[in-house]
PDB file of C-alpha atoms and ligand atoms in Angstrom:
ATOM      1  CA  MET W  33       0.439   0.339  -0.049  1.00  0.00           C
ATOM      2  CA  GLN W  34       2.481   2.191  -1.168  1.00  0.00           C
ATOM      3  CA  PHE W  35       0.262   5.448  -1.351  1.00  0.00           C
ATOM      4  CA  GLU W  36      -2.235   4.623   1.307  1.00  0.00           C
ATOM      5  CA  ASN W  37      -3.957   7.779   2.178  1.00  0.00           C
ATOM      6  CA  GLN W  38      -2.483   9.951  -0.175  1.00  0.00           C
ATOM      7  CA  VAL W  39      -4.272  11.956  -2.461  1.00  0.00           C
ATOM      8  CA  VAL W  40      -4.034  11.200  -6.280  1.00  0.00           C
ATOM      9  CA  LEU W  41      -6.238  13.309  -9.065  1.00  0.00           C
ATOM     10  CA  VAL W  42      -5.625  12.081 -12.268  1.00  0.00           C
ATOM     11  CA  THR W  43      -7.611  13.906 -15.487  1.00  0.00           C
ATOM     12  CA  GLY W  44      -9.181  11.833 -18.134  1.00  0.00           C
ATOM     13  CA  ALA W  45      -9.469   8.928 -15.688  1.00  0.00           C
ATOM     14  CA  GLY W  46     -12.842   8.606 -18.115  1.00  0.00           C
ATOM     15  CA  ARG W  47     -11.292   5.050 -19.591  1.00  0.00           C
ATOM     16  CA  GLY W  48      -7.980   4.487 -21.032  1.00  0.00           C
ATOM     17  CA  ILE W  49      -4.699   5.157 -19.831  1.00  0.00           C
ATOM     18  CA  GLY W  50      -6.050   7.566 -17.288  1.00  0.00           C
ATOM     19  CA  LYS W  51      -8.819   5.100 -15.766  1.00  0.00           C
ATOM     20  CA  GLU W  52      -6.148   2.566 -15.283  1.00  0.00           C
ATOM     21  CA  ILE W  53      -3.909   5.091 -13.271  1.00  0.00           C
ATOM     22  CA  ALA W  54      -6.514   5.991 -11.323  1.00  0.00           C
ATOM     23  CA  LEU W  55      -7.836   2.163 -10.336  1.00  0.00           C
ATOM     24  CA  SER W  56      -4.351   1.184  -9.975  1.00  0.00           C
ATOM     25  CA  PHE W  57      -3.120   4.312  -7.825  1.00  0.00           C
ATOM     26  CA  ALA W  58      -6.033   3.425  -4.994  1.00  0.00           C
ATOM     27  CA  ARG W  59      -5.847   0.130  -5.374  1.00  0.00           C
ATOM     28  CA  GLN W  60      -2.479   0.957  -3.574  1.00  0.00           C
ATOM     29  CA  GLY W  61      -4.257   3.223  -0.960  1.00  0.00           C
ATOM     30  CA  ALA W  62      -4.781   6.282  -1.739  1.00  0.00           C
ATOM     31  CA  ASP W  63      -8.305   8.456  -2.580  1.00  0.00           C
ATOM     32  CA  ILE W  64      -8.463   9.593  -6.085  1.00  0.00           C
ATOM     33  CA  GLY W  65      -9.941  12.675  -7.727  1.00  0.00           C
ATOM     34  CA  VAL W  66     -11.397  12.418 -11.199  1.00  0.00           C
ATOM     35  CA  ALA W  67     -11.787  14.740 -14.063  1.00  0.00           C
ATOM     36  CA  ASP W  68     -12.999  14.336 -17.506  1.00  0.00           C
ATOM     37  CA  VAL W  69     -14.860  16.110 -20.057  1.00  0.00           C
ATOM     38  CA  ASN W  70     -17.284  13.095 -20.223  1.00  0.00           C
ATOM     39  CA  GLU W  71     -19.266  12.822 -16.569  1.00  0.00           C
ATOM     40  CA  ASP W  72     -20.993   9.599 -17.226  1.00  0.00           C
ATOM     41  CA  THR W  73     -17.198   7.618 -17.534  1.00  0.00           C
ATOM     42  CA  ALA W  74     -16.247   9.903 -14.786  1.00  0.00           C
ATOM     43  CA  GLN W  75     -18.366   8.680 -12.263  1.00  0.00           C
ATOM     44  CA  ALA W  76     -17.800   5.416 -13.608  1.00  0.00           C
ATOM     45  CA  THR W  77     -14.507   5.431 -12.885  1.00  0.00           C
ATOM     46  CA  ALA W  78     -15.231   6.970  -8.999  1.00  0.00           C
ATOM     47  CA  ASN W  79     -18.095   4.075  -8.644  1.00  0.00           C
ATOM     48  CA  GLU W  80     -14.941   1.861  -9.100  1.00  0.00           C
ATOM     49  CA  ILE W  81     -12.430   3.244  -6.737  1.00  0.00           C
ATOM     50  CA  GLU W  82     -15.233   3.366  -4.099  1.00  0.00           C
ATOM     51  CA  LYS W  83     -15.857   0.100  -4.786  1.00  0.00           C
ATOM     52  CA  LEU W  84     -11.886  -0.881  -3.861  1.00  0.00           C
ATOM     53  CA  GLY W  85     -12.573   0.899  -0.509  1.00  0.00           C
ATOM     54  CA  ARG W  86     -11.280   4.479  -1.631  1.00  0.00           C
ATOM     55  CA  LYS W  87     -12.942   7.988  -1.441  1.00  0.00           C
ATOM     56  CA  ALA W  88     -13.487   9.471  -4.669  1.00  0.00           C
ATOM     57  CA  PHE W  89     -14.209  12.989  -5.973  1.00  0.00           C
ATOM     58  CA  PHE W  90     -15.171  13.324  -9.522  1.00  0.00           C
ATOM     59  CA  THR W  91     -15.889  16.398 -12.031  1.00  0.00           C
ATOM     60  CA  ARG W  92     -16.914  16.944 -15.068  1.00  0.00           C
ATOM     61  CA  ALA W  93     -14.013  19.316 -16.160  1.00  0.00           C
ATOM     62  CA  ASP W  94     -12.511  20.394 -19.465  1.00  0.00           C
ATOM     63  CA  VAL W  95      -8.599  20.716 -19.010  1.00  0.00           C
ATOM     64  CA  SER W  96      -8.094  23.520 -21.600  1.00  0.00           C
ATOM     65  CA  ASP W  97     -10.694  25.726 -19.912  1.00  0.00           C
ATOM     66  CA  TYR W  98      -9.091  27.490 -16.442  1.00  0.00           C
ATOM     67  CA  GLY W  99     -12.112  27.950 -14.615  1.00  0.00           C
ATOM     68  CA  GLN W 100     -13.285  24.449 -14.968  1.00  0.00           C
ATOM     69  CA  VAL W 101      -9.872  23.891 -13.840  1.00  0.00           C
ATOM     70  CA  GLN W 102     -10.083  25.907 -10.632  1.00  0.00           C
ATOM     71  CA  GLN W 103     -13.041  23.721  -9.459  1.00  0.00           C
ATOM     72  CA  PHE W 104     -11.711  20.621  -9.982  1.00  0.00           C
ATOM     73  CA  VAL W 105      -8.798  21.604  -7.773  1.00  0.00           C
ATOM     74  CA  SER W 106     -10.839  23.378  -4.920  1.00  0.00           C
ATOM     75  CA  GLY W 107     -12.890  20.483  -5.449  1.00  0.00           C
ATOM     76  CA  ALA W 108     -11.126  17.522  -4.832  1.00  0.00           C
ATOM     77  CA  MET W 109      -9.169  19.608  -1.851  1.00  0.00           C
ATOM     78  CA  ARG W 110     -12.588  20.217  -0.378  1.00  0.00           C
ATOM     79  CA  GLN W 111     -13.523  17.128  -0.528  1.00  0.00           C
ATOM     80  CA  LEU W 112     -10.038  14.700   0.039  1.00  0.00           C
ATOM     81  CA  GLY W 113      -8.591  17.408   2.416  1.00  0.00           C
ATOM     82  CA  ARG W 114      -4.689  17.361   0.367  1.00  0.00           C
ATOM     83  CA  ILE W 115      -2.800  16.522  -2.866  1.00  0.00           C
ATOM     84  CA  ASP W 116      -0.101  14.524  -2.779  1.00  0.00           C
ATOM     85  CA  VAL W 117       0.084  13.834  -6.925  1.00  0.00           C
ATOM     86  CA  LEU W 118      -1.528  15.288 -10.148  1.00  0.00           C
ATOM     87  CA  VAL W 119      -1.557  12.966 -13.241  1.00  0.00           C
ATOM     88  CA  ASN W 120      -1.820  15.162 -16.588  1.00  0.00           C
ATOM     89  CA  ASN W 121      -3.397  12.749 -18.135  1.00  0.00           C
ATOM     90  CA  ALA W 122      -6.464  14.308 -20.490  1.00  0.00           C
ATOM     91  CA  GLY W 123      -6.363  14.123 -23.988  1.00  0.00           C
ATOM     92  CA  ILE W 124      -7.127  14.049 -27.501  1.00  0.00           C
ATOM     93  CA  ALA W 125      -5.226  12.572 -31.142  1.00  0.00           C
ATOM     94  CA  GLN W 126      -6.934  13.906 -34.481  1.00  0.00           C
ATOM     95  CA  PRO W 127      -5.072  12.964 -37.216  1.00  0.00           C
ATOM     96  CA  GLN W 128      -4.861  15.152 -40.125  1.00  0.00           C
ATOM     97  CA  PRO W 129      -2.094  15.447 -42.633  1.00  0.00           C
ATOM     98  CA  PHE W 130       0.142  18.348 -42.442  1.00  0.00           C
ATOM     99  CA  LEU W 131      -0.661  20.496 -45.589  1.00  0.00           C
ATOM    100  CA  GLU W 132      -4.672  20.087 -44.217  1.00  0.00           C
ATOM    101  CA  ILE W 133      -4.290  20.963 -40.776  1.00  0.00           C
ATOM    102  CA  THR W 134      -7.001  23.288 -39.547  1.00  0.00           C
ATOM    103  CA  PRO W 135      -6.501  25.698 -36.981  1.00  0.00           C
ATOM    104  CA  GLU W 136      -9.281  24.053 -35.018  1.00  0.00           C
ATOM    105  CA  ASN W 137      -7.439  21.071 -34.540  1.00  0.00           C
ATOM    106  CA  TRP W 138      -4.003  23.369 -34.249  1.00  0.00           C
ATOM    107  CA  GLU W 139      -5.064  24.648 -31.283  1.00  0.00           C
ATOM    108  CA  ASN W 140      -7.915  22.018 -29.854  1.00  0.00           C
ATOM    109  CA  HIS W 141      -4.285  20.196 -29.565  1.00  0.00           C
ATOM    110  CA  LEU W 142      -2.443  22.540 -28.346  1.00  0.00           C
ATOM    111  CA  ARG W 143      -4.881  24.271 -25.305  1.00  0.00           C
ATOM    112  CA  ILE W 144      -6.209  20.500 -24.539  1.00  0.00           C
ATOM    113  CA  HIS W 145      -2.317  19.221 -23.869  1.00  0.00           C
ATOM    114  CA  LEU W 146      -0.140  21.977 -23.284  1.00  0.00           C
ATOM    115  CA  PHE W 147      -2.814  24.469 -21.626  1.00  0.00           C
ATOM    116  CA  GLY W 148      -4.171  21.907 -19.921  1.00  0.00           C
ATOM    117  CA  THR W 149      -1.263  20.112 -18.096  1.00  0.00           C
ATOM    118  CA  PHE W 150       0.064  23.839 -17.313  1.00  0.00           C
ATOM    119  CA  TYR W 151      -3.775  24.769 -15.751  1.00  0.00           C
ATOM    120  CA  CYS W 152      -3.340  21.837 -14.003  1.00  0.00           C
ATOM    121  CA  SER W 153      -0.456  21.428 -12.905  1.00  0.00           C
ATOM    122  CA  GLN W 154      -0.210  25.014 -11.417  1.00  0.00           C
ATOM    123  CA  ALA W 155      -3.442  24.624  -9.801  1.00  0.00           C
ATOM    124  CA  ALA W 156      -2.126  21.908  -7.530  1.00  0.00           C
ATOM    125  CA  ALA W 157       1.424  22.800  -7.272  1.00  0.00           C
ATOM    126  CA  ARG W 158       0.055  25.589  -5.357  1.00  0.00           C
ATOM    127  CA  GLU W 159      -1.860  23.180  -2.853  1.00  0.00           C
ATOM    128  CA  MET W 160       1.226  21.237  -2.929  1.00  0.00           C
ATOM    129  CA  ALA W 161       3.691  23.815  -2.122  1.00  0.00           C
ATOM    130  CA  LYS W 162       1.814  25.027   1.236  1.00  0.00           C
ATOM    131  CA  ARG W 163       2.531  20.940   2.717  1.00  0.00           C
ATOM    132  CA  LYS W 164       5.984  21.392   0.906  1.00  0.00           C
ATOM    133  CA  TYR W 165       5.640  17.875  -1.130  1.00  0.00           C
ATOM    134  CA  GLY W 166       3.857  16.960  -4.013  1.00  0.00           C
ATOM    135  CA  ARG W 167       4.829  14.894  -7.358  1.00  0.00           C
ATOM    136  CA  ILE W 168       3.927  16.172 -10.817  1.00  0.00           C
ATOM    137  CA  VAL W 169       3.481  13.255 -13.185  1.00  0.00           C
ATOM    138  CA  SER W 170       2.456  14.215 -17.339  1.00  0.00           C
ATOM    139  CA  ILE W 171       1.448  11.764 -19.840  1.00  0.00           C
ATOM    140  CA  ALA W 172       3.964  13.129 -22.569  1.00  0.00           C
ATOM    141  CA  SER W 173       3.874  10.605 -25.884  1.00  0.00           C
ATOM    142  CA  VAL W 174       7.152   9.124 -28.156  1.00  0.00           C
ATOM    143  CA  ALA W 175       5.101  11.235 -30.214  1.00  0.00           C
ATOM    144  CA  GLY W 176       7.012  14.552 -28.347  1.00  0.00           C
ATOM    145  CA  LEU W 177      10.308  13.053 -28.940  1.00  0.00           C
ATOM    146  CA  MET W 178       9.739  12.131 -32.780  1.00  0.00           C
ATOM    147  CA  GLY W 179       8.542  13.486 -35.816  1.00  0.00           C
ATOM    148  CA  PRO W 180       4.645  11.811 -35.544  1.00  0.00           C
ATOM    149  CA  ILE W 181       2.877  11.088 -39.114  1.00  0.00           C
ATOM    150  CA  ASP W 182      -0.316  13.070 -39.190  1.00  0.00           C
ATOM    151  CA  LEU W 183      -0.328  14.405 -35.517  1.00  0.00           C
ATOM    152  CA  ALA W 184       2.026  17.706 -35.700  1.00  0.00           C
ATOM    153  CA  PRO W 185      -0.090  19.366 -33.714  1.00  0.00           C
ATOM    154  CA  TYR W 186       0.321  16.358 -30.891  1.00  0.00           C
ATOM    155  CA  GLY W 187       3.359  15.576 -31.311  1.00  0.00           C
ATOM    156  CA  VAL W 188       4.050  19.803 -30.676  1.00  0.00           C
ATOM    157  CA  ALA W 189       2.179  20.084 -27.435  1.00  0.00           C
ATOM    158  CA  LYS W 190       3.953  16.763 -26.203  1.00  0.00           C
ATOM    159  CA  SER W 191       6.724  18.289 -26.179  1.00  0.00           C
ATOM    160  CA  GLY W 192       5.892  21.296 -24.953  1.00  0.00           C
ATOM    161  CA  ILE W 193       4.773  18.773 -22.176  1.00  0.00           C
ATOM    162  CA  ILE W 194       8.388  17.936 -21.605  1.00  0.00           C
ATOM    163  CA  GLY W 195       9.365  21.092 -21.138  1.00  0.00           C
ATOM    164  CA  LEU W 196       6.880  22.486 -18.976  1.00  0.00           C
ATOM    165  CA  THR W 197       8.014  19.918 -16.938  1.00  0.00           C
ATOM    166  CA  ARG W 198      11.441  20.632 -17.070  1.00  0.00           C
ATOM    167  CA  ALA W 199      10.691  24.255 -16.356  1.00  0.00           C
ATOM    168  CA  MET W 200       8.893  22.982 -13.410  1.00  0.00           C
ATOM    169  CA  ALA W 201      11.124  20.411 -11.917  1.00  0.00           C
ATOM    170  CA  LEU W 202      13.559  23.590 -11.804  1.00  0.00           C
ATOM    171  CA  GLU W 203      10.799  25.946 -10.396  1.00  0.00           C
ATOM    172  CA  LEU W 204       8.903  23.589  -8.297  1.00  0.00           C
ATOM    173  CA  ALA W 205      12.138  22.024  -6.637  1.00  0.00           C
ATOM    174  CA  ASP W 206      12.068  24.002  -3.025  1.00  0.00           C
ATOM    175  CA  TYR W 207       8.634  23.338  -2.679  1.00  0.00           C
ATOM    176  CA  GLY W 208       9.561  19.361  -2.318  1.00  0.00           C
ATOM    177  CA  ILE W 209       7.829  18.767  -5.417  1.00  0.00           C
ATOM    178  CA  THR W 210       8.853  16.668  -8.680  1.00  0.00           C
ATOM    179  CA  ALA W 211       7.734  16.703 -12.200  1.00  0.00           C
ATOM    180  CA  ASN W 212       8.267  14.008 -14.148  1.00  0.00           C
ATOM    181  CA  ALA W 213       7.090  13.246 -18.191  1.00  0.00           C
ATOM    182  CA  ILE W 214       6.669  10.038 -18.931  1.00  0.00           C
ATOM    183  CA  ALA W 215       6.457   9.215 -22.884  1.00  0.00           C
ATOM    184  CA  PRO W 216       4.769   6.009 -24.159  1.00  0.00           C
ATOM    185  CA  GLY W 217       4.642   4.146 -27.697  1.00  0.00           C
ATOM    186  CA  PRO W 218       1.015   2.192 -28.648  1.00  0.00           C
ATOM    187  CA  ILE W 219      -0.766   1.953 -25.766  1.00  0.00           C
ATOM    188  CA  ASP W 220      -4.099  -0.543 -26.898  1.00  0.00           C
ATOM    189  CA  THR W 221      -6.315   1.697 -25.979  1.00  0.00           C
ATOM    190  CA  GLU W 222     -10.260   3.338 -27.703  1.00  0.00           C
ATOM    191  CA  MET W 223      -7.443   6.328 -28.516  1.00  0.00           C
ATOM    192  CA  ILE W 224      -5.378   4.641 -30.561  1.00  0.00           C
ATOM    193  CA  ARG W 225      -7.848   2.238 -32.019  1.00  0.00           C
ATOM    194  CA  ALA W 226     -10.045   5.450 -33.197  1.00  0.00           C
ATOM    195  CA  ALA W 227      -7.103   6.934 -34.745  1.00  0.00           C
ATOM    196  CA  TRP W 228      -5.614   3.577 -36.731  1.00  0.00           C
ATOM    197  CA  SER W 229      -6.887   1.287 -38.390  1.00  0.00           C
ATOM    198  CA  LYS W 230      -6.847  -2.557 -37.618  1.00  0.00           C
ATOM    199  CA  GLU W 231      -4.433  -3.620 -39.537  1.00  0.00           C
ATOM    200  CA  ALA W 232      -2.120  -0.641 -38.736  1.00  0.00           C
ATOM    201  CA  LEU W 233      -1.679  -0.550 -35.609  1.00  0.00           C
ATOM    202  CA  GLU W 234      -0.509  -4.530 -36.449  1.00  0.00           C
ATOM    203  CA  GLU W 235       2.161  -3.358 -38.530  1.00  0.00           C
ATOM    204  CA  ARG W 236       2.900  -0.933 -36.352  1.00  0.00           C
ATOM    205  CA  ALA W 237       2.763  -3.355 -33.257  1.00  0.00           C
ATOM    206  CA  SER W 238       5.209  -5.604 -35.947  1.00  0.00           C
ATOM    207  CA  HIS W 239       7.840  -3.267 -36.030  1.00  0.00           C
ATOM    208  CA  LEU W 240       8.266  -2.311 -32.664  1.00  0.00           C
ATOM    209  CA  PRO W 241      11.454  -4.278 -31.159  1.00  0.00           C
ATOM    210  CA  ILE W 242       8.984  -5.582 -28.326  1.00  0.00           C
ATOM    211  CA  ARG W 243       6.557  -6.734 -30.654  1.00  0.00           C
ATOM    212  CA  ARG W 244       3.589  -6.051 -29.333  1.00  0.00           C
ATOM    213  CA  LEU W 245       1.293  -2.875 -28.329  1.00  0.00           C
ATOM    214  CA  GLY W 246       1.938  -1.854 -24.694  1.00  0.00           C
ATOM    215  CA  GLN W 247      -1.082  -2.380 -21.681  1.00  0.00           C
ATOM    216  CA  THR W 248      -2.380   0.756 -19.377  1.00  0.00           C
ATOM    217  CA  SER W 249      -1.247  -1.118 -17.121  1.00  0.00           C
ATOM    218  CA  GLU W 250       2.308  -0.991 -18.275  1.00  0.00           C
ATOM    219  CA  ILE W 251       1.586   3.456 -18.310  1.00  0.00           C
ATOM    220  CA  ALA W 252       0.153   2.529 -14.466  1.00  0.00           C
ATOM    221  CA  HIS W 253       3.525   1.033 -13.661  1.00  0.00           C
ATOM    222  CA  ALA W 254       5.506   3.784 -14.471  1.00  0.00           C
ATOM    223  CA  ALA W 255       3.423   6.819 -13.462  1.00  0.00           C
ATOM    224  CA  MET W 256       3.219   5.279  -9.434  1.00  0.00           C
ATOM    225  CA  PHE W 257       6.911   4.584  -9.789  1.00  0.00           C
ATOM    226  CA  LEU W 258       7.464   7.979 -10.689  1.00  0.00           C
ATOM    227  CA  ALA W 259       5.421   9.167  -7.961  1.00  0.00           C
ATOM    228  CA  SER W 260       6.201   7.392  -5.115  1.00  0.00           C
ATOM    229  CA  PRO W 261       7.569   9.365  -2.344  1.00  0.00           C
ATOM    230  CA  ASP W 262      10.932   7.215  -3.053  1.00  0.00           C
ATOM    231  CA  SER W 263      11.401   8.581  -6.218  1.00  0.00           C
ATOM    232  CA  GLY W 264      12.550  12.219  -4.559  1.00  0.00           C
ATOM    233  CA  PHE W 265      15.616  12.657  -6.703  1.00  0.00           C
ATOM    234  CA  ILE W 266      13.983  11.811  -9.875  1.00  0.00           C
ATOM    235  CA  SER W 267      13.185  15.184 -11.581  1.00  0.00           C
ATOM    236  CA  GLY W 268      12.712  16.805 -15.380  1.00  0.00           C
ATOM    237  CA  ALA W 269      12.564  12.878 -16.276  1.00  0.00           C
ATOM    238  CA  THR W 270      11.330  11.885 -19.248  1.00  0.00           C
ATOM    239  CA  LEU W 271      10.550   7.878 -19.120  1.00  0.00           C
ATOM    240  CA  VAL W 272      10.263   6.140 -22.645  1.00  0.00           C
ATOM    241  CA  VAL W 273       7.605   3.427 -22.071  1.00  0.00           C
ATOM    242  CA  ASP W 274       7.729   2.374 -25.712  1.00  0.00           C
ATOM    243  CA  GLY W 275       8.979  -1.377 -26.684  1.00  0.00           C
ATOM    244  CA  GLY W 276      12.310  -0.072 -27.828  1.00  0.00           C
ATOM    245  CA  SER W 277      10.763   1.899 -30.892  1.00  0.00           C
ATOM    246  CA  VAL W 278      12.455   5.312 -29.820  1.00  0.00           C
ATOM    247  CA  ALA W 279      15.718   3.345 -29.940  1.00  0.00           C
ATOM    248  CA  ALA W 280      14.237   1.898 -33.539  1.00  0.00           C
ATOM    249  CA  GLY W 281      13.266   5.884 -34.837  1.00  0.00           C
ATOM    250  CA  ALA W 282      14.182   5.031 -38.002  1.00  0.00           C
ATOM    251  CA  TYR W 283      10.947   3.271 -38.524  1.00  0.00           C
ATOM    252  CA  MET W 284       8.498   5.313 -39.007  1.00  0.00           C
ATOM    253  CA  VAL W 285      10.480   7.673 -41.623  1.00  0.00           C
ATOM    254  CA  GLU W 286      10.577   4.863 -43.573  1.00  0.00           C
ATOM    255  CA  LYS W 287       7.136   3.914 -43.537  1.00  0.00           C
ATOM    256  CA  TYR W 288       6.177   8.160 -44.159  1.00  0.00           C
ATOM    257  CA  ARG W 289       8.641   6.965 -47.428  1.00  0.00           C
ATOM    258  CA  ARG W 290       6.663   3.670 -48.046  1.00  0.00           C
ATOM    259  CA  ARG W 291       3.092   5.333 -48.087  1.00  0.00           C
ATOM    260  CA  LYS W 292       4.703   8.270 -50.013  1.00  0.00           C
ATOM    261  CA  ALA W 293       5.478   5.831 -52.707  1.00  0.00           C
ATOM    262  CA  GLY W 294       1.428   4.145 -51.994  1.00  0.00           C
ATOM    263  CA  GLN W 295       3.015   0.930 -50.484  1.00  0.00           C
ATOM    264  CA  ALA W 296       1.375   1.138 -47.456  1.00  0.00           C
TER     265      ALA W 296
HETATM  266  P1  LIG K  21      -8.154   7.286 -24.436  1.00  0.00           P
HETATM  267  O1  LIG K  21      -8.655   6.587 -24.060  1.00  0.00           O
HETATM  268  O2  LIG K  21      -9.233   8.435 -25.545  1.00  0.00           O
HETATM  269  O3  LIG K  21      -8.882   8.687 -23.318  1.00  0.00           O
HETATM  270  C1  LIG K  21      -8.617  10.052 -22.894  1.00  0.00           C
HETATM  271  C2  LIG K  21      -9.736  10.481 -21.761  1.00  0.00           C
HETATM  272  O4  LIG K  21      -9.670  12.178 -21.799  1.00  0.00           O
HETATM  273  C3  LIG K  21     -11.161  10.185 -22.547  1.00  0.00           C
HETATM  274  O5  LIG K  21     -11.607   9.524 -20.864  1.00  0.00           O
HETATM  275  C4  LIG K  21     -11.946  12.248 -22.776  1.00  0.00           C
HETATM  276  O6  LIG K  21     -13.166  12.067 -22.695  1.00  0.00           O
HETATM  277  C5  LIG K  21     -10.534  12.589 -21.467  1.00  0.00           C
HETATM  278  N1  LIG K  21     -10.403  14.189 -22.142  1.00  0.00           N
HETATM  279  C6  LIG K  21     -10.296  14.103 -23.906  1.00  0.00           C
HETATM  280  N2  LIG K  21      -9.869  15.793 -23.838  1.00  0.00           N
HETATM  281  C7  LIG K  21     -10.518  16.104 -22.726  1.00  0.00           C
HETATM  282  C8  LIG K  21     -10.898  17.101 -21.513  1.00  0.00           C
HETATM  283  N3  LIG K  21     -10.893  18.333 -22.130  1.00  0.00           N
HETATM  284  N4  LIG K  21     -10.522  17.433 -20.464  1.00  0.00           N
HETATM  285  C9  LIG K  21     -10.396  16.056 -19.722  1.00  0.00           C
HETATM  286  N5  LIG K  21     -10.629  15.103 -20.200  1.00  0.00           N
HETATM  287  C10 LIG K  21     -10.553  14.745 -21.811  1.00  0.00           C
HETATM  288  O7  LIG K  21      -6.726   7.813 -24.507  1.00  0.00           O
HETATM  289  P2  LIG K  21      -5.614   7.267 -24.002  1.00  0.00           P
HETATM  290  O8  LIG K  21      -5.325   5.649 -25.068  1.00  0.00           O
HETATM  291  O9  LIG K  21      -6.014   6.822 -22.598  1.00  0.00           O
HETATM  292  O10 LIG K  21      -4.863   8.749 -23.518  1.00  0.00           O
HETATM  293  C11 LIG K  21      -4.083   8.679 -22.642  1.00  0.00           C
HETATM  294  C12 LIG K  21      -3.144   9.714 -22.952  1.00  0.00           C
HETATM  295  O11 LIG K  21      -2.403   9.094 -22.670  1.00  0.00           O
HETATM  296  C13 LIG K  21      -3.174  11.286 -23.526  1.00  0.00           C
HETATM  297  O12 LIG K  21      -2.704  12.528 -23.076  1.00  0.00           O
HETATM  298  C14 LIG K  21      -2.597  10.537 -24.826  1.00  0.00           C
HETATM  299  O13 LIG K  21      -2.033  11.889 -25.734  1.00  0.00           O
HETATM  300  C15 LIG K  21      -1.582   9.561 -24.202  1.00  0.00           C
HETATM  301  N6  LIG K  21      -0.769   8.918 -25.076  1.00  0.00           N
HETATM  302  C16 LIG K  21      -1.440   7.723 -24.977  1.00  0.00           C
HETATM  303  C17 LIG K  21      -0.817   6.589 -26.408  1.00  0.00           C
HETATM  304  C18 LIG K  21      -2.145   5.489 -26.763  1.00  0.00           C
HETATM  305  O14 LIG K  21      -1.019   4.587 -27.393  1.00  0.00           O
HETATM  306  N7  LIG K  21      -3.088   5.103 -26.148  1.00  0.00           N
HETATM  307  C19 LIG K  21       0.248   6.999 -26.370  1.00  0.00           C
HETATM  308  C20 LIG K  21       1.006   8.324 -26.367  1.00  0.00           C
HETATM  309  C21 LIG K  21       0.535   9.041 -25.117  1.00  0.00           C
HETATM  310  P3  LIG K  21     -13.547  11.571 -23.524  1.00  0.00           P
HETATM  311  O15 LIG K  21     -14.117   9.931 -23.407  1.00  0.00           O
HETATM  312  O16 LIG K  21     -14.861  12.133 -23.788  1.00  0.00           O
HETATM  313  O17 LIG K  21     -12.775  11.984 -24.754  1.00  0.00           O
END
């Protein structure tokens, strides 16, 4: 029970990676604040947390909305009393080829991923700083480390999260707060299944050194490692959890060339 009586906030915890992270921390003894744009899925996650015997607070909150983020954090403080860990997870992936990217697509990715991570981190850190303890873990992506196909604004936002993580690591250290990022490769969730065809996913997995998609539990494991009280000397890091895809980076270049040549 590594997180016994800690309070962990998780954004986008209605499904996918965020839900798995929320339940994993609850199984380790934490009370959980859940935020999601989808109130129904947020409530369902909160119900599952309560079935595990932990307290849950949930609210419908769009992380790209400054006011809604303030309400989420103040609501969690009222209901759960403190904040030990924040996991910035909420996100979208709406592929568009570079020459067709609309201003709305560009803005949505930046607002939800990058502005959202900043709004949530600042609001949570203001509370953490009062107790001189905190762990901020932000879900970035290998798309923030390598050029992604059809996801330029997504990759830019994820690169921004990695930069923000470094800035927070410096400025929040004196308050006992660490900030780290996780860069997942392809993880089997509804997001990735909506963005890629079944065949494209199988092909993507077959080119990873570890020839499969990642599981949500594997990202939750990384989040708990970085959020652990024992990880107090790790700050500003980006932990790549990607089946070795960054190490094998040339794959994406090859895929792009084959697609341009009409072969994939
Ligand atoms: P997912 O299954 O689509 O779950 C994302 C959750 O975030 C959904 O519940 C979604 O609500 C919610 N959400 C979307 N926009 C929001 C907003 N503005 N405010 C609050 N909540 C919002 O995605 P996932 O695959 O679990 O991804 C989770 C995170 O991991 C994302 O940041 C993603 O970029 C990152 N990631 C995923 C992969 C992957 O392969 N799956 C790889 C690298 C990084 P709705 O249900 O209403 O959409």
